[in-house]
PDB file of C-alpha atoms and ligand atoms in Angstrom:
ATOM      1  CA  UNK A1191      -7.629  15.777  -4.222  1.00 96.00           C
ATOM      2  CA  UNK A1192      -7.861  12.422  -5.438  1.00 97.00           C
ATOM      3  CA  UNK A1193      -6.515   9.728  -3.791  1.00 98.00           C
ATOM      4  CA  UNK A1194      -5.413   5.872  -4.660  1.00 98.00           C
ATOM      5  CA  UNK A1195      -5.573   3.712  -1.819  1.00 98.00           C
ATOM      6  CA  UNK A1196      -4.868   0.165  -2.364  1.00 98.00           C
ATOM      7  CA  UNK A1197      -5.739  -2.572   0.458  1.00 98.00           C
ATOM      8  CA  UNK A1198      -6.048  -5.984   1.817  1.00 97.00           C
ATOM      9  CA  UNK A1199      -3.991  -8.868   0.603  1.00 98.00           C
ATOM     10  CA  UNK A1200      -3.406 -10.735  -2.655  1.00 98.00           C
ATOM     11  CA  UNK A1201      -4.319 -14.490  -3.848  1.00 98.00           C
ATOM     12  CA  UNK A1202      -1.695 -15.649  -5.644  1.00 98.00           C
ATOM     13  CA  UNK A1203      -3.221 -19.264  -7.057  1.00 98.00           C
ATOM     14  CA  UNK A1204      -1.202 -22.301  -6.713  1.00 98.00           C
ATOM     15  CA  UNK A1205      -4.386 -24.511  -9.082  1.00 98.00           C
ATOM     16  CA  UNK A1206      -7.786 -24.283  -9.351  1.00 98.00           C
ATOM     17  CA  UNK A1207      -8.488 -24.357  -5.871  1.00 97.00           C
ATOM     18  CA  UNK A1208      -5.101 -23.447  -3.511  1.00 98.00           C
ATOM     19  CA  UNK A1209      -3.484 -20.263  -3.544  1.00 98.00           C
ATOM     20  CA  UNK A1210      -0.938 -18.582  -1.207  1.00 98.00           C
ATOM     21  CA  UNK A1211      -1.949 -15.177   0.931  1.00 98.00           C
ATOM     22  CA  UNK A1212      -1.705 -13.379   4.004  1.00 95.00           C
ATOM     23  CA  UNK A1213      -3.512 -12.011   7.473  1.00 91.00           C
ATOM     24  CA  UNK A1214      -4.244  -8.614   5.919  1.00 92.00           C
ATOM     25  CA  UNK A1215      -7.694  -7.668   7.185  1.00 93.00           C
ATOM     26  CA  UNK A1216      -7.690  -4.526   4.355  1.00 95.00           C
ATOM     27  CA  UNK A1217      -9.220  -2.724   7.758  1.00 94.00           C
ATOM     28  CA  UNK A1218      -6.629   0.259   8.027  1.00 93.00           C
ATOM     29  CA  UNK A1219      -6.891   0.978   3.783  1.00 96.00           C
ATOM     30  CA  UNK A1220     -10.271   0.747   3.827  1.00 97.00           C
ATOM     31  CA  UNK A1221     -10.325   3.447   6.926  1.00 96.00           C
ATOM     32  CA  UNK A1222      -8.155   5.511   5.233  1.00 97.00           C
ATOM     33  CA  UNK A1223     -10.400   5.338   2.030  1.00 98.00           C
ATOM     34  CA  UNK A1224     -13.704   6.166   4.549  1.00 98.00           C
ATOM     35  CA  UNK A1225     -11.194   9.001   6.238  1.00 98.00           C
ATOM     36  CA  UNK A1226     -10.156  10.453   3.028  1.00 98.00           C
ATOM     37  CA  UNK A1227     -13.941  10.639   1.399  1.00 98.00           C
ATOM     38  CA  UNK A1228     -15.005  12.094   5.006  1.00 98.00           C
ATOM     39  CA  UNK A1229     -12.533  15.004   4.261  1.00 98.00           C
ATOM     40  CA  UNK A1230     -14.079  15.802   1.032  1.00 98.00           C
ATOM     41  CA  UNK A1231     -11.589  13.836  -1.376  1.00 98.00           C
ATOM     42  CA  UNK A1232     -11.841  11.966  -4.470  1.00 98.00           C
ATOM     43  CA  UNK A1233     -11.182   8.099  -3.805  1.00 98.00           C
ATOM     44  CA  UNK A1234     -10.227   4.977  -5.760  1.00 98.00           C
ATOM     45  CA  UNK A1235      -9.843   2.243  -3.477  1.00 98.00           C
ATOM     46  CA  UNK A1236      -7.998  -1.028  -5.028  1.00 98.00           C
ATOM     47  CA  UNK A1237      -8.496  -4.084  -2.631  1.00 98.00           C
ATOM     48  CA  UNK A1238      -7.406  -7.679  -2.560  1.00 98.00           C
ATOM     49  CA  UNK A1239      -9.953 -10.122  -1.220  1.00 98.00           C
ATOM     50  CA  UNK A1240     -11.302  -8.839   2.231  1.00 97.00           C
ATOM     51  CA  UNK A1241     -14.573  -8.993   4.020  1.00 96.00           C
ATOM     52  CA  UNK A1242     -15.107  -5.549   4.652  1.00 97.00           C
ATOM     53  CA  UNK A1243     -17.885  -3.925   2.357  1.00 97.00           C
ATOM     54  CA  UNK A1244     -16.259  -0.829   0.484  1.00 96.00           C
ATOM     55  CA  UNK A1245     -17.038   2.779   1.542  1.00 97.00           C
ATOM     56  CA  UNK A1246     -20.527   3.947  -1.069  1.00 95.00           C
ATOM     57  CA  UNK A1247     -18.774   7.151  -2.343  1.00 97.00           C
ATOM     58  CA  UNK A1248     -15.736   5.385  -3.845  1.00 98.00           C
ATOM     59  CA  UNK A1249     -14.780   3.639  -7.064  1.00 98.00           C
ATOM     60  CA  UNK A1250     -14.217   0.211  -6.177  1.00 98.00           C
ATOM     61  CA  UNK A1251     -11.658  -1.941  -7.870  1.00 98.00           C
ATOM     62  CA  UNK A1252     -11.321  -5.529  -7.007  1.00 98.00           C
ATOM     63  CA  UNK A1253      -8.606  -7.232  -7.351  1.00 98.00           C
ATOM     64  CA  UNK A1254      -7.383 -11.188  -6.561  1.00 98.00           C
ATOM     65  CA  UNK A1255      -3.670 -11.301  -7.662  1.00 98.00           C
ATOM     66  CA  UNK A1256      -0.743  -8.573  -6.975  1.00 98.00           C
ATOM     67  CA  UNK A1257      -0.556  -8.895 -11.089  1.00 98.00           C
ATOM     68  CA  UNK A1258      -3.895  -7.298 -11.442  1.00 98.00           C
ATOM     69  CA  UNK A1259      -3.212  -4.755  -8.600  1.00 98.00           C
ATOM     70  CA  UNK A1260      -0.210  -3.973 -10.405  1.00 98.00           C
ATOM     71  CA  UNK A1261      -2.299  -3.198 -13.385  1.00 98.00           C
ATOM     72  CA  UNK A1262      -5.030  -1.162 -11.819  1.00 98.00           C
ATOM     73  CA  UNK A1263      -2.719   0.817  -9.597  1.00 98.00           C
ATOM     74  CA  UNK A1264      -0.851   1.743 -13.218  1.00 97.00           C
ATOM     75  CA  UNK A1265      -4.004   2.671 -14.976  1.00 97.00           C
ATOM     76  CA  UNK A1266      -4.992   4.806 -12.710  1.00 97.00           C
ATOM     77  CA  UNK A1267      -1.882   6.186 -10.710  1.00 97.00           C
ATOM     78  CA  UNK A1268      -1.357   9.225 -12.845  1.00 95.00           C
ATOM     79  CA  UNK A1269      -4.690  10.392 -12.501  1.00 95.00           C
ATOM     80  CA  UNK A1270      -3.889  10.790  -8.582  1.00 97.00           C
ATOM     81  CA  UNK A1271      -2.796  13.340  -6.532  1.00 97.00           C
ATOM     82  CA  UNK A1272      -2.115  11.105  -3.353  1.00 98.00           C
ATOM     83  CA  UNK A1273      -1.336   7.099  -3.426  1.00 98.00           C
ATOM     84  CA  UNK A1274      -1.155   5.421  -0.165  1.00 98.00           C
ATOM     85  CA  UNK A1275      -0.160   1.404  -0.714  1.00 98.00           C
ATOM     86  CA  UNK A1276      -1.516  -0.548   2.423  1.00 97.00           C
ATOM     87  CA  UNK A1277      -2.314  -3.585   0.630  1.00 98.00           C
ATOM     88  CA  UNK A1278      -0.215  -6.637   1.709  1.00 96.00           C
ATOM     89  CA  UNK A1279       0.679  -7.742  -1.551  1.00 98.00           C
ATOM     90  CA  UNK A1280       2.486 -11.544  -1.499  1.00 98.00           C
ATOM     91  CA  UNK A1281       6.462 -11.332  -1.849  1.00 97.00           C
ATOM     92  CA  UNK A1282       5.835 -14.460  -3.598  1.00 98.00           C
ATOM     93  CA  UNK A1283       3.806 -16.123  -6.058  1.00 98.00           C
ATOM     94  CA  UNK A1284       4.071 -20.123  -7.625  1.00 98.00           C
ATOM     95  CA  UNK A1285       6.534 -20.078 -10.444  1.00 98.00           C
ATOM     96  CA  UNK A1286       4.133 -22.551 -12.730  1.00 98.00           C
ATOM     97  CA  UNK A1287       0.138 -22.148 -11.681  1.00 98.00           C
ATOM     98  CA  UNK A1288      -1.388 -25.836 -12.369  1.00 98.00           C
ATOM     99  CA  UNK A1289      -4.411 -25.810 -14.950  1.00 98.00           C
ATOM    100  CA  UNK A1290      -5.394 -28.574 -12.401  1.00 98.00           C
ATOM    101  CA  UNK A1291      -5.753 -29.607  -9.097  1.00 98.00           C
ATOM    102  CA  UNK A1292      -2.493 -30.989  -8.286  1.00 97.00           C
ATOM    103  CA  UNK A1293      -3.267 -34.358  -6.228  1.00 95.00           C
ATOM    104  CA  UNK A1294      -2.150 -35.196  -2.839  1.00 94.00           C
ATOM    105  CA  UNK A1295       0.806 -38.072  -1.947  1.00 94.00           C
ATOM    106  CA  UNK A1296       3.097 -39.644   0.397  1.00 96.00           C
ATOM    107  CA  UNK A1297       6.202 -37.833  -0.705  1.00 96.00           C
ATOM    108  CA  UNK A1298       7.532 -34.533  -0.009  1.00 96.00           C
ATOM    109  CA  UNK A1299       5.938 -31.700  -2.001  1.00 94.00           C
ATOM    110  CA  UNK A1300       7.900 -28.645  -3.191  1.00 96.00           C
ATOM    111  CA  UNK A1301       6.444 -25.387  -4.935  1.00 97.00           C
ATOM    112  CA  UNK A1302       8.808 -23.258  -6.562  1.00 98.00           C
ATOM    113  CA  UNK A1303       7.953 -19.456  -6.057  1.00 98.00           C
ATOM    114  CA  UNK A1304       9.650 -16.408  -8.010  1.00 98.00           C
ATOM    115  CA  UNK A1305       9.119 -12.597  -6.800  1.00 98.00           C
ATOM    116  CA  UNK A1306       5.913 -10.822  -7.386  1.00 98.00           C
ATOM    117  CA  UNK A1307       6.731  -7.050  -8.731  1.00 98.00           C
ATOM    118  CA  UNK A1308       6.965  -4.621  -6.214  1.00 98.00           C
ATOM    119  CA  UNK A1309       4.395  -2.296  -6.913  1.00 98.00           C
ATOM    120  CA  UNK A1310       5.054   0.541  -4.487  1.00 98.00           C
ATOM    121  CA  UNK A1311       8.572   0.349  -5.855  1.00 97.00           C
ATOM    122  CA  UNK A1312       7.866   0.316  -9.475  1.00 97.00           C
ATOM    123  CA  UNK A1313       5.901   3.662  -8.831  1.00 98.00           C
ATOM    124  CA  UNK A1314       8.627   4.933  -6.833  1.00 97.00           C
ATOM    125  CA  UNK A1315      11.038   4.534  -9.213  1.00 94.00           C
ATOM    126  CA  UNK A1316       8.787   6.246 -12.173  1.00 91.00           C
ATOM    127  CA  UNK A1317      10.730   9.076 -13.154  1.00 81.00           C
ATOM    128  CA  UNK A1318       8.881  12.725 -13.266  1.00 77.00           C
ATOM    129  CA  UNK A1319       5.528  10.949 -10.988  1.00 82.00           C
ATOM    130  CA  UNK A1320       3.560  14.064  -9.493  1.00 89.00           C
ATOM    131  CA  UNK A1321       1.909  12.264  -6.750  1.00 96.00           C
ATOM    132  CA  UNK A1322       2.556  12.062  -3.397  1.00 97.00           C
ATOM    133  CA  UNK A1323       4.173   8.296  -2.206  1.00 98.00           C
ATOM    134  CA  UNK A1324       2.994   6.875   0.549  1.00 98.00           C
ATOM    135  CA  UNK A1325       3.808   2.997   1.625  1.00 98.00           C
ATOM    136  CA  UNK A1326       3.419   0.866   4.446  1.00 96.00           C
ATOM    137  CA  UNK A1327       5.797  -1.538   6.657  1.00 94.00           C
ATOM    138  CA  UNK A1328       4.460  -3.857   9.027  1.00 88.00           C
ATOM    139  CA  UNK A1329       7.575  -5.166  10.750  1.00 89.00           C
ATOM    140  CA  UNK A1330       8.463  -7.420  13.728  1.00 87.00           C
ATOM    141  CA  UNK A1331      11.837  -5.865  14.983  1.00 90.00           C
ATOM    142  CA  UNK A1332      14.116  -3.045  14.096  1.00 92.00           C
ATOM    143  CA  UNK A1333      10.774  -1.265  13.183  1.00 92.00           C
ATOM    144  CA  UNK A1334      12.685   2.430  12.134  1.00 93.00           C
ATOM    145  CA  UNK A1335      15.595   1.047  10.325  1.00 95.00           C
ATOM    146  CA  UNK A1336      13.258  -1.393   8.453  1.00 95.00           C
ATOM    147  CA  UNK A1337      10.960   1.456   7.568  1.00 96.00           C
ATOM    148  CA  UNK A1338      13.904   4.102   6.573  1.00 96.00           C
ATOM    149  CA  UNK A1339      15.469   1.739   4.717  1.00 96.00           C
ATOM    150  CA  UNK A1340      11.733   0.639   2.512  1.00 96.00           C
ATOM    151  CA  UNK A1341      11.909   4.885   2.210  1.00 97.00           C
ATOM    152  CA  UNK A1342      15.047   5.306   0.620  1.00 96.00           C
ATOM    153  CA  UNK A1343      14.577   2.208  -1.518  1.00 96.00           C
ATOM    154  CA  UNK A1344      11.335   2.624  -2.706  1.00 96.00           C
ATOM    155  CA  UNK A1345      11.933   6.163  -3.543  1.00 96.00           C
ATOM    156  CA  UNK A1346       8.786   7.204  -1.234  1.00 96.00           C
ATOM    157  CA  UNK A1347       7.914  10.594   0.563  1.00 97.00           C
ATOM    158  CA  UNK A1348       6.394   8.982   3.295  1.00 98.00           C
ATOM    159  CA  UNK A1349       6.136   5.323   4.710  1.00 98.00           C
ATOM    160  CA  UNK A1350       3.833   4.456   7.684  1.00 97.00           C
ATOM    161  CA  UNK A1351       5.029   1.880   9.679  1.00 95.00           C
ATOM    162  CA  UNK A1352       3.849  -0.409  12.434  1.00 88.00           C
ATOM    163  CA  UNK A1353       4.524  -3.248  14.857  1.00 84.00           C
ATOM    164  CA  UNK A1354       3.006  -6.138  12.624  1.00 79.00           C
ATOM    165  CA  UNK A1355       2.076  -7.766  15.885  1.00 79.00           C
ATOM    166  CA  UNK A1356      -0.496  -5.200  17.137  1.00 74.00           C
ATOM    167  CA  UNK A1357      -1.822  -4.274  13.723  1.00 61.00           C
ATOM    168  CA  UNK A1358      -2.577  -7.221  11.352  1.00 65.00           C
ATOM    169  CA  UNK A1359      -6.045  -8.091  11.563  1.00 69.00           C
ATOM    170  CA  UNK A1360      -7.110  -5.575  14.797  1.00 72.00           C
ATOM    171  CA  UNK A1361      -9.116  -2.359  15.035  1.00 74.00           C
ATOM    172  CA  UNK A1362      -6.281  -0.895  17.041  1.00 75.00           C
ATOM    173  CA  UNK A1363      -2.597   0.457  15.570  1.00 79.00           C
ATOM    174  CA  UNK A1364       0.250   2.110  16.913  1.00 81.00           C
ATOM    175  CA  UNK A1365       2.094   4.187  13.927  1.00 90.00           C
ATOM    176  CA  UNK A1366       5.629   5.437  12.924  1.00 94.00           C
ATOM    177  CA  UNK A1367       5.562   8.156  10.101  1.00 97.00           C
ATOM    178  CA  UNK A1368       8.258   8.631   8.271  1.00 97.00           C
ATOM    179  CA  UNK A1369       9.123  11.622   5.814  1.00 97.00           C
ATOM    180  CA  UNK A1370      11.283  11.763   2.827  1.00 94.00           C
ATOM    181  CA  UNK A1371      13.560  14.865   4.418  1.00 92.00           C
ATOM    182  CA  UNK A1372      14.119  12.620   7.948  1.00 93.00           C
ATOM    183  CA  UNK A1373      11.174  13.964   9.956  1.00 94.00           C
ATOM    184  CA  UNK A1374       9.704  11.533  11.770  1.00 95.00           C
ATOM    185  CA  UNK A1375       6.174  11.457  13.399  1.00 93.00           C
ATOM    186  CA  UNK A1376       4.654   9.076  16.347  1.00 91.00           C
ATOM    187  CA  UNK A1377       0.525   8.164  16.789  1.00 89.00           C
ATOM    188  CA  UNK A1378      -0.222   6.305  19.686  1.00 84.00           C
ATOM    189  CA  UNK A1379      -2.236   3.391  20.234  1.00 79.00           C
ATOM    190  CA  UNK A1380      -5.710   4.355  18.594  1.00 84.00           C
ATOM    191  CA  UNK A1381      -8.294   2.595  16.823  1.00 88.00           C
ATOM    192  CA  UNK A1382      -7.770   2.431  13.010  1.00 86.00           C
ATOM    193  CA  UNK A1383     -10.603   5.177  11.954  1.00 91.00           C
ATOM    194  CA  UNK A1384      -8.617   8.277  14.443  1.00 93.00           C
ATOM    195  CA  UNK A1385      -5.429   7.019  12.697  1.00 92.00           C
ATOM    196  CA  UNK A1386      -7.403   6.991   9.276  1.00 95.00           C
ATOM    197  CA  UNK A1387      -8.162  10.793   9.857  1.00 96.00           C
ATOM    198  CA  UNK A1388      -4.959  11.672  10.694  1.00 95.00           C
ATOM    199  CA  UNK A1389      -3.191  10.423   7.980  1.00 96.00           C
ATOM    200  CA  UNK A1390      -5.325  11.548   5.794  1.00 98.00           C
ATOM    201  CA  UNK A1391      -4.719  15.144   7.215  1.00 97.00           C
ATOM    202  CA  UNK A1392      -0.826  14.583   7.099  1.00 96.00           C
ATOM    203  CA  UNK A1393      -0.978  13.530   3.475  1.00 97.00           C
ATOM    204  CA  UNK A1394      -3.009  16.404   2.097  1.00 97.00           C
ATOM    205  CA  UNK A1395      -0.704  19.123   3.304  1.00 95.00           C
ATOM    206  CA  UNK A1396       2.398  16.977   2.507  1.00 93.00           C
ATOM    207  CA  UNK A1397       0.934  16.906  -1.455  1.00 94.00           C
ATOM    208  CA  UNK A1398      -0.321  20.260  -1.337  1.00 92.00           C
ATOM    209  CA  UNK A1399       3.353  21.316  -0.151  1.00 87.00           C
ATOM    210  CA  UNK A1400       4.601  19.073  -2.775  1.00 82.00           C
ATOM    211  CA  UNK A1401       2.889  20.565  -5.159  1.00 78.00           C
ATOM    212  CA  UNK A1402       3.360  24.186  -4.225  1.00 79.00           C
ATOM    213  CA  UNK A1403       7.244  23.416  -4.362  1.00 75.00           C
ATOM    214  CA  UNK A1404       6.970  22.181  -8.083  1.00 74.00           C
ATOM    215  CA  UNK A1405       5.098  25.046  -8.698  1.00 70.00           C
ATOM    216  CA  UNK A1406       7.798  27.494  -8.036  1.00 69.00           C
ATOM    217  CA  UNK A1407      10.343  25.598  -9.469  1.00 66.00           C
ATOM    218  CA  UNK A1408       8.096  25.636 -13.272  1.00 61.00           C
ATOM    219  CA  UNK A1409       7.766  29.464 -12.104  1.00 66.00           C
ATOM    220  CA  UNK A1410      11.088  30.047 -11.673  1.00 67.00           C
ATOM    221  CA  UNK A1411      12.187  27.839 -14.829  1.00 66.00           C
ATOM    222  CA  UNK A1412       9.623  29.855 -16.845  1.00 57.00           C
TER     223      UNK A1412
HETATM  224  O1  LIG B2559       8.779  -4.669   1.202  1.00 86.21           O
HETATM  225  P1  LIG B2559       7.458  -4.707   1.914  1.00 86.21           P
HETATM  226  O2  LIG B2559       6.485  -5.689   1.315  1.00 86.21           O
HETATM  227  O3  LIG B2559       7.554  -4.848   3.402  1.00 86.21           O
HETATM  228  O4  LIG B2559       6.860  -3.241   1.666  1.00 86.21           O
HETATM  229  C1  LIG B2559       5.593  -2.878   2.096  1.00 86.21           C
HETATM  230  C2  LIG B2559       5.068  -1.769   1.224  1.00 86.21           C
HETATM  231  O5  LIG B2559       5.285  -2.059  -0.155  1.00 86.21           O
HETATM  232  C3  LIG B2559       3.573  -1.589   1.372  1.00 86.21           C
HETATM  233  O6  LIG B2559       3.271  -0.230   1.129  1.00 86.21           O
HETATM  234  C4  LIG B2559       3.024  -2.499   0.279  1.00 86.21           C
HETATM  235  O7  LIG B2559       1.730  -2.112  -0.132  1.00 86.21           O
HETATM  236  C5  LIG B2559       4.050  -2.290  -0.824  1.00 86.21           C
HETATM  237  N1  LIG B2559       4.256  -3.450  -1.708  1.00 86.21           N
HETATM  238  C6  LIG B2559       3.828  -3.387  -3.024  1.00 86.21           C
HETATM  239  N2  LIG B2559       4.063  -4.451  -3.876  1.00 86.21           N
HETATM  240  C7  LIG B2559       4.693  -5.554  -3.443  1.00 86.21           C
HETATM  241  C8  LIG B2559       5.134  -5.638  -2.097  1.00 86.21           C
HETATM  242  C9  LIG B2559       4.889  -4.574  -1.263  1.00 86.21           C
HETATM  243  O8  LIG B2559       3.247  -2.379  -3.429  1.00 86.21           O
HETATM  244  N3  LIG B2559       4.887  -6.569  -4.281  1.00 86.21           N
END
């Protein structure tokens, strides 16, 4: 199969030299990415900045802003059987970027920020997509309702979640899986590469089910 994983965080640039980000590590995508090629599959692995260096076998695209993510993860989404969105992609981004550096003062300073697009979403909502979903929520509290409700609105099969204040930045996670049909799925504490593998091992049959279903339904259409 061929899987998209995208990871690590986004730069969204305030001027030349400022830009607004996150703690994102890019440490569980890019295990996922070395789990998935380790089981044989195809990867594409789309990462924000991060100072990991990316597994040999896969094709590397690197990215700064969640604009250009955007874009990659569109060209290359249909060509995927699996995409798994762990990238922390800002919620933000600076309304006007300054050509240059904007100078300090005495006075208060305020940026105004607008919504970056929600790329998980914007796949989710695709009509007729053939690949399996998968996001990501770190959270701080209410970690299952936050996650359900990312599920239903996202219009994912499955979203991973986790306690944002064990897993940003660590080797070590502690997972929630939820499904699309209200299964739900616990990994305890482990370090990011056993949780890589079994992910990777959940996703695979969940597509290949997927796809078996769709299969039967073209049969029986036909
Ligand atoms: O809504 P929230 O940012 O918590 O959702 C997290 C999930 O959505 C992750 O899978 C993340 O990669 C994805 N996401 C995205 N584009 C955004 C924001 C989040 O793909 N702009």
């Amino acid at each position: 199969m061929r899987f998209l994983i995208t990871a690590g965080p986004t730069r969204e640039p305030i001027d030349p030299v400022r830009y607004i980000s996150n703690r994102s590590s890019g440490k569980m995508g890019y295990a996922i990415a070395e789990a998935a090629l380790e089981a044989g599959h195809d990867v594409i692995l789309i990462s924000g900045p991060a100072s990991l260096a990316p597994p040999r076998k896969a094709k590397f695209i690197s990215v700064s802003t969640s604009d250009e993510m955007f874009d990659a993860v569109h060209r290359h989404a249909d060509k995927s059987e699996v995409c798994v969105l762990c990238a922390a992609v800002a919620d933000y981004k600076p309304a006007q970027v300054s050509p240059v550096k904007i100078k300090k003062g005495n006075a208060e300073f305020s940026l105004e920020l607008m919504p970056t697009r929600d790329i998980l979403q914007s796949l989710g909502l695709q009509e007729r997509h053939k690949f399996l979903l998968v996001g990501f929520a770190a959270e701080t509290d209410h970690i299952e309702e936050n996650a359900a409700k990312k599920l239903r609105e996202k219009n994912c099969d499955i979203i991973v979640a986790n306690d944002a204040r064990i897993g940003m930045e660590t080797d070590e996670n502690k997972l929630l899986i939820l499904f699309r049909d209200g299964e739900m799925n616990k990994i305890s504490h482990a370090p990011k590469q056993n949780l890589a593998r079994e992910l990777v091992e959940i996703f695979s049959k969940f597509a290949t089910k997927k796809f078996d279903k769709e299969n039967v339904m073209i049969t029986e259409r036909t």
